[in-house]
Short mmCIF file of C-alpha atoms (C1' of nucleotides) in Angstrom, two decimals:
data_model
loop_
_atom_site.label_atom_id
_atom_site.label_comp_id
_atom_site.label_asym_id
_atom_site.label_seq_id
_atom_site.Cartn_x
_atom_site.Cartn_y
_atom_site.Cartn_z
CA MET A 228 21.73 5.23 -33.33
CA PHE A 229 24.40 4.65 -30.69
CA LYS A 230 27.97 5.63 -31.33
CA THR A 231 29.33 2.52 -29.79
CA ALA A 232 27.80 -0.30 -27.81
CA VAL A 233 28.39 -0.35 -24.09
CA GLU A 234 30.69 -3.15 -22.98
CA MET A 235 28.87 -6.02 -21.32
CA GLU A 236 30.90 -5.74 -18.15
CA LYS A 237 30.21 -2.03 -17.80
CA ALA A 238 26.58 -2.42 -18.77
CA ALA A 239 26.06 -5.07 -16.09
CA MET A 240 27.69 -2.80 -13.53
CA ILE A 241 25.41 0.11 -14.41
CA LEU A 242 22.33 -2.10 -14.40
CA LYS A 243 23.22 -3.51 -11.01
CA LEU A 244 23.51 0.02 -9.67
CA LEU A 245 20.13 0.94 -11.11
CA GLY A 246 18.66 -2.33 -9.91
CA ASP A 247 17.83 -0.81 -6.56
CA LYS A 248 14.51 1.01 -6.30
CA THR A 249 15.92 3.86 -4.25
CA ARG A 250 18.86 4.53 -6.57
CA LEU A 251 16.74 4.12 -9.68
CA THR A 252 14.24 6.67 -8.40
CA MET A 253 17.06 9.02 -7.37
CA VAL A 254 18.54 8.98 -10.85
CA LYS A 255 15.14 9.44 -12.44
CA ILE A 256 14.50 12.49 -10.27
CA LEU A 257 18.00 13.88 -10.74
CA ASP A 258 17.65 13.55 -14.49
CA SER A 259 15.30 16.53 -14.40
CA HIS A 260 16.03 18.31 -11.09
CA ASP A 261 19.09 18.81 -8.96
CA CYS A 262 18.53 17.69 -5.38
CA CYS A 263 20.33 17.78 -2.10
CA VAL A 264 20.69 14.96 0.38
CA CYS A 265 18.08 16.24 2.81
CA GLU A 266 15.42 16.23 0.11
CA PHE A 267 16.07 12.58 -0.59
CA VAL A 268 15.90 11.86 3.12
CA GLU A 269 12.38 13.33 3.07
CA ILE A 270 11.31 11.66 -0.16
CA PHE A 271 12.46 8.18 0.72
CA LYS A 272 11.92 8.39 4.49
CA MET A 273 15.36 6.91 4.91
CA SER A 274 18.27 7.83 7.18
CA GLN A 275 20.78 10.40 5.97
CA PRO A 276 23.69 7.92 5.93
CA ALA A 277 21.66 5.47 3.86
CA ILE A 278 20.94 8.20 1.32
CA SER A 279 24.54 9.39 1.28
CA GLN A 280 25.76 5.87 0.68
CA HIS A 281 23.48 5.39 -2.30
CA LEU A 282 24.63 8.71 -3.75
CA ARG A 283 28.23 7.70 -3.17
CA LYS A 284 27.80 4.60 -5.30
CA LEU A 285 26.21 6.60 -8.08
CA LYS A 286 29.02 9.14 -7.86
CA ASP A 287 31.74 6.49 -7.84
CA VAL A 288 30.78 5.30 -11.31
CA GLY A 289 30.31 8.86 -12.50
CA LEU A 290 26.56 8.72 -13.02
CA VAL A 291 25.96 11.70 -10.78
CA LYS A 292 28.10 14.61 -9.70
CA GLU A 293 27.99 16.81 -6.65
CA GLU A 294 28.35 20.52 -6.19
CA ARG A 295 28.51 22.32 -2.91
CA ARG A 296 26.30 25.36 -2.52
CA GLY A 297 26.99 26.83 0.85
CA GLN A 298 25.87 24.42 3.49
CA TRP A 299 24.28 22.05 1.04
CA ILE A 300 25.63 19.64 -1.50
CA PHE A 301 23.55 19.33 -4.63
CA TYR A 302 23.57 16.26 -6.77
CA SER A 303 22.82 16.15 -10.46
CA VAL A 304 23.09 13.64 -13.27
CA ASN A 305 26.43 13.78 -15.01
CA LYS A 306 25.31 14.01 -18.62
CA ASN A 307 28.89 13.88 -19.84
CA ASN A 308 29.37 10.40 -18.47
CA ALA A 309 30.23 7.83 -21.12
CA TYR A 310 27.21 5.74 -20.10
CA TYR A 311 24.71 8.54 -19.91
CA SER A 312 22.96 7.71 -23.18
CA PHE A 313 22.66 4.11 -22.02
CA VAL A 314 21.07 5.24 -18.78
CA ALA A 315 18.87 7.84 -20.48
CA GLU A 316 17.24 5.18 -22.64
CA ILE A 317 16.26 3.34 -19.49
CA LEU A 318 15.02 6.44 -17.67
CA LYS A 319 12.84 7.35 -20.65
CA GLN A 320 10.74 4.29 -19.98
CA LEU A 321 10.09 5.08 -16.33
CA PRO A 322 7.16 7.06 -14.97
CA ASP A 323 7.71 10.68 -14.06
CA GLN A 324 8.59 11.18 -10.39
CA ASP A 325 7.79 14.88 -10.19
CA GLU A 326 4.95 14.38 -7.77
CA LYS A 327 7.51 13.28 -5.18
CA LEU A 328 9.11 16.72 -5.36
CA LYS A 329 5.71 18.36 -5.35
CA VAL A 330 4.96 16.77 -2.00
CA LEU A 331 8.11 18.34 -0.60
CA GLU A 332 7.10 21.75 -1.88
CA GLU A 333 3.63 21.41 -0.40
CA ASN A 334 4.79 20.53 3.06
CA GLY A 335 7.52 23.15 2.88
CA THR A 336 10.38 20.71 3.17
CA ARG A 337 11.84 21.67 -0.13
CA MET A 338 12.05 25.33 0.77
CA THR A 339 13.39 24.86 4.31
CA CYS A 340 16.36 22.93 3.19
CA CYS A 341 17.27 24.05 -0.27
CA MET B 696 6.49 5.94 -27.69
CA PHE B 697 5.75 3.52 -24.88
CA LYS B 698 2.24 2.41 -24.12
CA THR B 699 2.73 2.75 -20.44
CA ALA B 700 5.75 3.36 -18.28
CA VAL B 701 7.14 0.45 -16.32
CA GLU B 702 6.50 0.74 -12.61
CA MET B 703 9.57 1.73 -10.62
CA GLU B 704 9.39 -1.36 -8.45
CA LYS B 705 9.17 -3.70 -11.41
CA ALA B 706 11.80 -1.80 -13.35
CA ALA B 707 14.24 -2.05 -10.46
CA MET B 708 13.59 -5.77 -10.21
CA ILE B 709 14.28 -6.30 -13.90
CA LEU B 710 17.41 -4.17 -13.78
CA LYS B 711 18.72 -6.08 -10.80
CA LEU B 712 18.22 -9.31 -12.70
CA LEU B 713 20.07 -7.93 -15.70
CA GLY B 714 22.74 -6.45 -13.47
CA ASP B 715 24.69 -9.68 -13.53
CA LYS B 716 27.10 -10.11 -16.42
CA THR B 717 26.21 -13.75 -16.95
CA ARG B 718 22.45 -13.18 -17.02
CA LEU B 719 22.77 -10.05 -19.12
CA THR B 720 24.81 -11.93 -21.72
CA MET B 721 22.39 -14.85 -21.63
CA VAL B 722 19.44 -12.61 -22.38
CA LYS B 723 21.35 -10.82 -25.13
CA ILE B 724 22.18 -14.14 -26.78
CA LEU B 725 18.67 -15.54 -26.29
CA ASP B 726 17.19 -12.45 -27.86
CA SER B 727 18.41 -13.71 -31.23
CA HIS B 728 18.98 -17.47 -30.75
CA ASP B 729 17.39 -20.18 -28.66
CA CYS B 730 19.92 -22.03 -26.54
CA CYS B 731 20.05 -25.01 -24.25
CA VAL B 732 21.70 -25.23 -20.88
CA CYS B 733 24.74 -27.15 -22.05
CA GLU B 734 25.58 -24.44 -24.55
CA PHE B 735 25.66 -21.85 -21.81
CA VAL B 736 27.82 -24.14 -19.72
CA GLU B 737 30.33 -24.09 -22.60
CA ILE B 738 30.06 -20.38 -23.29
CA PHE B 739 30.42 -19.20 -19.72
CA LYS B 740 32.68 -22.00 -18.48
CA MET B 741 30.44 -22.30 -15.47
CA SER B 742 28.93 -25.30 -13.72
CA GLN B 743 25.60 -26.64 -14.94
CA PRO B 744 23.78 -25.86 -11.67
CA ALA B 745 25.05 -22.28 -11.75
CA ILE B 746 23.70 -21.86 -15.28
CA SER B 747 20.38 -23.51 -14.40
CA GLN B 748 19.96 -21.22 -11.43
CA HIS B 749 20.52 -18.11 -13.50
CA LEU B 750 18.00 -19.34 -16.05
CA ARG B 751 15.55 -20.10 -13.28
CA LYS B 752 15.64 -16.50 -12.09
CA LEU B 753 15.07 -15.22 -15.59
CA LYS B 754 12.20 -17.66 -16.02
CA ASP B 755 10.64 -16.78 -12.67
CA VAL B 756 10.00 -13.21 -13.77
CA GLY B 757 8.90 -14.36 -17.20
CA LEU B 758 11.80 -12.91 -19.18
CA VAL B 759 12.62 -16.25 -20.73
CA LYS B 760 10.65 -19.38 -21.37
CA GLU B 761 11.68 -22.98 -21.76
CA GLU B 762 10.65 -25.70 -24.14
CA ARG B 763 11.69 -29.29 -23.95
CA ARG B 764 12.91 -30.87 -27.18
CA GLY B 765 13.64 -34.47 -26.41
CA GLN B 766 16.51 -34.69 -24.02
CA TRP B 767 17.21 -30.98 -24.12
CA ILE B 768 15.46 -27.96 -22.76
CA PHE B 769 15.70 -24.89 -24.94
CA TYR B 770 15.42 -21.43 -23.57
CA SER B 771 14.25 -18.40 -25.48
CA VAL B 772 13.28 -14.84 -24.71
CA ASN B 773 9.59 -14.47 -23.93
CA LYS B 774 8.68 -11.63 -26.23
CA ASN B 775 5.14 -11.57 -24.87
CA ASN B 776 6.31 -10.59 -21.45
CA ALA B 777 4.97 -7.26 -20.24
CA TYR B 778 8.50 -5.98 -19.72
CA TYR B 779 9.95 -7.16 -22.99
CA SER B 780 9.98 -3.76 -24.64
CA PHE B 781 11.74 -2.35 -21.60
CA VAL B 782 14.38 -5.06 -21.82
CA ALA B 783 14.67 -4.80 -25.59
CA GLU B 784 15.63 -1.12 -25.36
CA ILE B 785 18.48 -2.12 -23.09
CA LEU B 786 19.61 -5.03 -25.23
CA LYS B 787 19.72 -2.80 -28.30
CA GLN B 788 22.57 -0.89 -26.77
CA LEU B 789 24.71 -3.92 -26.07
CA PRO B 790 27.32 -5.39 -28.43
CA ASP B 791 26.37 -8.42 -30.47
CA GLN B 792 27.33 -11.71 -28.79
CA ASP B 793 27.13 -13.91 -31.87
CA GLU B 794 30.82 -14.68 -31.82
CA LYS B 795 30.26 -16.61 -28.60
CA LEU B 796 27.95 -18.98 -30.47
CA LYS B 797 30.35 -19.10 -33.39
CA VAL B 798 33.04 -20.45 -31.11
CA LEU B 799 30.71 -23.28 -30.10
CA GLU B 800 30.04 -24.13 -33.73
CA GLU B 801 33.72 -24.14 -34.54
CA ASN B 802 34.71 -26.51 -31.78
CA GLY B 803 31.69 -28.66 -32.50
CA THR B 804 30.09 -28.13 -29.12
CA ARG B 805 26.97 -26.62 -30.56
CA MET B 806 26.30 -29.55 -32.87
CA THR B 807 27.08 -32.26 -30.35
CA CYS B 808 24.57 -31.05 -27.87
CA CYS B 809 21.78 -29.33 -29.71
"C1'" DT C 175 34.48 31.62 18.73
"C1'" DG C 176 30.92 28.44 19.72
"C1'" DT C 177 26.69 26.12 18.24
"C1'" DA C 178 23.63 24.32 14.83
"C1'" DT C 179 22.94 22.27 10.40
"C1'" DA C 180 24.18 19.40 6.35
"C1'" DT C 181 26.77 15.90 4.91
"C1'" DA C 182 30.35 12.10 4.75
"C1'" DT C 183 32.51 8.18 6.50
"C1'" DA C 184 33.50 4.10 9.36
"C1'" DA C 185 32.25 -0.02 11.81
"C1'" DG C 186 29.08 -3.61 12.57
"C1'" DC C 187 25.36 -6.66 11.32
"C1'" DA C 188 21.48 -9.09 9.02
"C1'" DA C 189 19.69 -10.32 4.69
"C1'" DA C 190 20.36 -11.40 -0.03
"C1'" DT C 191 23.19 -13.39 -3.64
"C1'" DA C 192 25.88 -16.57 -6.36
"C1'" DA C 193 28.62 -20.14 -6.30
"C1'" DT C 194 29.62 -25.22 -4.90
"C1'" DT C 195 28.59 -30.16 -4.06
"C1'" DA C 196 25.33 -33.71 -3.87
"C1'" DT C 197 21.22 -35.67 -5.37
"C1'" DA C 198 16.81 -36.18 -8.01
"C1'" DT C 199 14.22 -36.41 -12.34
"C1'" DA C 200 13.33 -37.27 -17.08
"C1'" DA C 201 14.32 -38.70 -21.70
"C1'" DT C 202 17.25 -41.73 -24.86
"C1'" DG C 203 19.03 -45.75 -26.61
"C1'" DA C 204 21.32 -50.30 -26.04
"C1'" DT D 1399 15.07 -52.66 -18.13
"C1'" DC D 1400 19.49 -50.44 -17.36
"C1'" DA D 1401 23.06 -47.03 -18.35
"C1'" DT D 1402 23.84 -42.49 -20.11
"C1'" DT D 1403 22.88 -37.76 -20.87
"C1'" DA D 1404 20.62 -33.35 -19.85
"C1'" DT D 1405 18.68 -30.82 -16.57
"C1'" DA D 1406 16.61 -29.29 -12.01
"C1'" DT D 1407 16.70 -28.81 -7.24
"C1'" DA D 1408 18.36 -28.76 -2.43
"C1'" DA D 1409 21.69 -27.79 1.05
"C1'" DT D 1410 25.71 -25.36 2.25
"C1'" DT D 1411 28.89 -21.59 2.24
"C1'" DA D 1412 31.39 -17.30 1.12
"C1'" DT D 1413 30.64 -12.82 -0.55
"C1'" DT D 1414 28.14 -8.77 -1.26
"C1'" DT D 1415 24.75 -5.54 -0.08
"C1'" DG D 1416 22.14 -2.13 2.43
"C1'" DC D 1417 20.99 -0.75 6.48
"C1'" DT D 1418 22.07 0.93 11.44
"C1'" DT D 1419 24.65 3.59 14.93
"C1'" DA D 1420 28.39 6.43 16.01
"C1'" DT D 1421 31.51 9.85 14.72
"C1'" DA D 1422 33.99 13.29 11.78
"C1'" DT D 1423 34.01 17.37 8.76
"C1'" DA D 1424 32.58 21.61 6.85
"C1'" DT D 1425 29.73 25.63 6.46
"C1'" DA D 1426 26.66 29.24 8.47
"C1'" DC D 1427 25.40 32.25 11.78
"C1'" DA D 1428 24.82 34.30 16.41
#
DNA sequence: TGTATATATAAGCAAATAATTATATAATGA
DNA sequence: TCATTATATAATTATTTGCTTATATATACA
């Protein structure tokens, strides 16, 4: 089933990170689509620094990784992370967030930026 | 697979609750054994009010329930809770905590109290 | 080379969290 | 009925968190 159980300390740390609605939704979205910061700014109607700070926390524990593409920095889930399978089991149980991206495409925000 | 996905808001709330090492371990233990407050005080080497407050939070969202047995109040996981299957998937991936209870039995603390 | 755009980072602050200490409640047993 | 034990609750405090505003950096493009 699972190679090895996640340590309690690490598990609690991951859960605390995911225990924020914004970050949880980010990870759920990133699990199926790469996104850049400006898309999240649109989706969550939050300031750019607030978004960047959430992404920083996710990056610091290795849950997401970043990749610059020209002017933009794209984030994606780091599926090689030791805790990815732990996280994936949680994400599985969450509702699809694709309609959030669809809204961006409809109002053109997705195209403009990325 | 799952009847219905857990709402993002609710999921984040549950994850935040479990994102504390003490509470996460409590729930993992309670998932297989009922326990009373004084046992947790021993296990975690924490003050009784601190333990009671953690249990209160878990009870407030319905993850655990309490049952008085004479002088003691026993806590157990509320498997009827709407979010139990969500939580159970997480607990599955955590290492067994039985040795923590074993320590209590060895030093007699488990018997004395409960 | 200068300006605009995307992003990160730092500093400051208000709200939330998790502990402590002190006190209240409830059951047990002499 | 009184002392003891188990637990809850309230008040206080220190720490952490998540935002804001201000500023820095890095790329693109005219």
